[in-house]
């Protein structure tokens, strides 16, 4: 066998629902975020030793956690930023997690998603973005108490006077003085905002609720954007193919998981490879193949983008329940941590990645 293979190295059953899990930067430890049945939040830290996941610390908090990121922290501090079910954004020093380093009531309703930039990820000022059930998107600099930017729902996103939930956010194009914010919504809207000019850069609708989206790299000129949906499909947009006549980006749509695709995460060591996790309990691995030409001239002499193709590399069923969280290790190629609604967390590795051409 010469193709990549997904292997589970360690598994831990838990007594609470896990919503997110992240590797602590430059560490063999990872953090688990979730909610106890009695409605309080929990932060756990684990370390893998001889195929066993060993609990190193546990702290209960007042509000259940929904999401977390290390993207805006420095490698020296390694502060975890979290979004909780009561609309609060907080940062935590995991060496002293008894109380938060910084916190703000960012939203009136549950925070579904969070991302960070300017720390271990991307250039520029450290910022955190959060999306909420209230349909709003907020951008924060943790050195201040007020949001840098707050984006209210568009009038067209309301149904029966209720705005469409924001389910996913991500940073990209973060180099020099540039920075782009992406947001995906329950009504299928995908929106990109240029944070340098404070203007909407582009928007589209993918037909189904947008569960997750991620640029293949956040710290370079936009290259590719993967968007996953409730409808068992994902799209790969080539962000360097904006057409002159259609004013959109070339994209390819692919079916997967036969259910909701909850997550997409690009391999840090190879931006053409990414993993998706789904409601079918599987992890799927994919690779993007570029076309011979990313742009062509039409008969009218205008440039139009050409989409590439998506190749399936491998797949593994790891649970009978939806797999909600997935995170690659930044230092060890192929190493990952993941969690599912079966109240478990797993560490695994994808081997033979060097065979991917």
Short mmCIF file of N, CA and C in Angstrom, two decimals, residues 7 17 55 75 77 81 87 95 99 130 132 144 172 183 186 194-195 238-239 243-244 254 314 321 334-335 347 353:
data_model
loop_
_atom_site.label_atom_id
_atom_site.label_comp_id
_atom_site.label_asym_id
_atom_site.label_seq_id
_atom_site.Cartn_x
_atom_site.Cartn_y
_atom_site.Cartn_z
N UNK A 7 -4.50 6.44 10.97
CA UNK A 7 -4.39 5.52 12.10
C UNK A 7 -4.78 6.23 13.39
N UNK A 17 -19.83 16.49 26.80
CA UNK A 17 -19.86 16.69 25.35
C UNK A 17 -18.71 17.58 24.93
N UNK A 55 -4.72 12.77 31.42
CA UNK A 55 -5.27 14.06 31.84
C UNK A 55 -4.28 14.79 32.72
N UNK A 75 3.86 32.62 20.72
CA UNK A 75 4.38 31.32 21.12
C UNK A 75 4.84 31.33 22.56
N UNK A 77 3.40 33.16 25.07
CA UNK A 77 2.26 33.17 25.99
C UNK A 77 1.37 31.94 25.83
N UNK A 81 -7.93 31.37 23.28
CA UNK A 81 -9.13 32.21 23.17
C UNK A 81 -10.34 31.30 23.00
N UNK A 87 -22.31 33.88 24.92
CA UNK A 87 -21.87 35.02 24.12
C UNK A 87 -20.60 35.68 24.58
N UNK A 95 -1.42 27.91 32.10
CA UNK A 95 -0.62 27.63 33.29
C UNK A 95 -1.35 28.06 34.56
N UNK A 99 -8.71 31.81 36.34
CA UNK A 99 -9.49 32.96 35.89
C UNK A 99 -8.95 33.41 34.53
N UNK A 130 -15.23 36.34 16.04
CA UNK A 130 -16.24 35.41 16.54
C UNK A 130 -17.53 35.60 15.77
N UNK A 132 -21.85 34.39 15.81
CA UNK A 132 -22.82 34.04 16.84
C UNK A 132 -24.18 33.69 16.26
N UNK A 144 -7.66 45.73 23.96
CA UNK A 144 -8.69 46.72 24.20
C UNK A 144 -9.97 46.03 24.68
N UNK A 172 -7.80 35.28 6.62
CA UNK A 172 -6.94 34.94 5.50
C UNK A 172 -6.32 36.19 4.92
N UNK A 183 -16.82 34.73 6.54
CA UNK A 183 -17.91 34.31 7.43
C UNK A 183 -18.91 33.49 6.64
N UNK A 186 -25.98 30.20 8.22
CA UNK A 186 -26.92 29.08 8.16
C UNK A 186 -27.78 29.11 6.90
N UNK A 194 -12.85 42.83 3.50
CA UNK A 194 -11.50 43.36 3.50
C UNK A 194 -11.36 44.25 4.73
N UNK A 195 -10.56 43.80 5.71
CA UNK A 195 -10.45 44.55 6.96
C UNK A 195 -9.58 45.80 6.81
N UNK A 238 -10.84 28.73 -6.03
CA UNK A 238 -9.51 29.22 -6.35
C UNK A 238 -9.57 30.74 -6.27
N UNK A 239 -8.98 31.32 -5.23
CA UNK A 239 -9.13 32.73 -4.95
C UNK A 239 -8.23 33.62 -5.80
N UNK A 243 -13.04 36.27 -12.14
CA UNK A 243 -13.31 36.56 -13.54
C UNK A 243 -13.63 38.02 -13.79
N UNK A 244 -13.33 38.48 -14.99
CA UNK A 244 -13.59 39.88 -15.35
C UNK A 244 -15.06 40.12 -15.68
N UNK A 254 -17.81 19.18 -4.55
CA UNK A 254 -17.60 17.74 -4.39
C UNK A 254 -18.52 17.21 -3.29
N UNK A 314 -7.87 9.13 1.15
CA UNK A 314 -8.18 8.02 2.06
C UNK A 314 -9.31 8.44 2.99
N UNK A 321 -20.97 8.46 15.68
CA UNK A 321 -21.57 9.78 15.86
C UNK A 321 -20.81 10.82 15.03
N UNK A 334 1.10 15.12 9.88
CA UNK A 334 0.14 14.02 9.91
C UNK A 334 -0.48 13.74 11.26
N UNK A 335 0.07 14.30 12.34
CA UNK A 335 -0.48 14.07 13.68
C UNK A 335 -1.72 14.93 13.88
N UNK A 347 -6.47 10.76 19.36
CA UNK A 347 -5.26 11.23 18.70
C UNK A 347 -4.91 10.22 17.62
N UNK A 353 2.25 10.31 3.91
CA UNK A 353 1.92 11.57 3.25
C UNK A 353 2.95 11.93 2.19
#
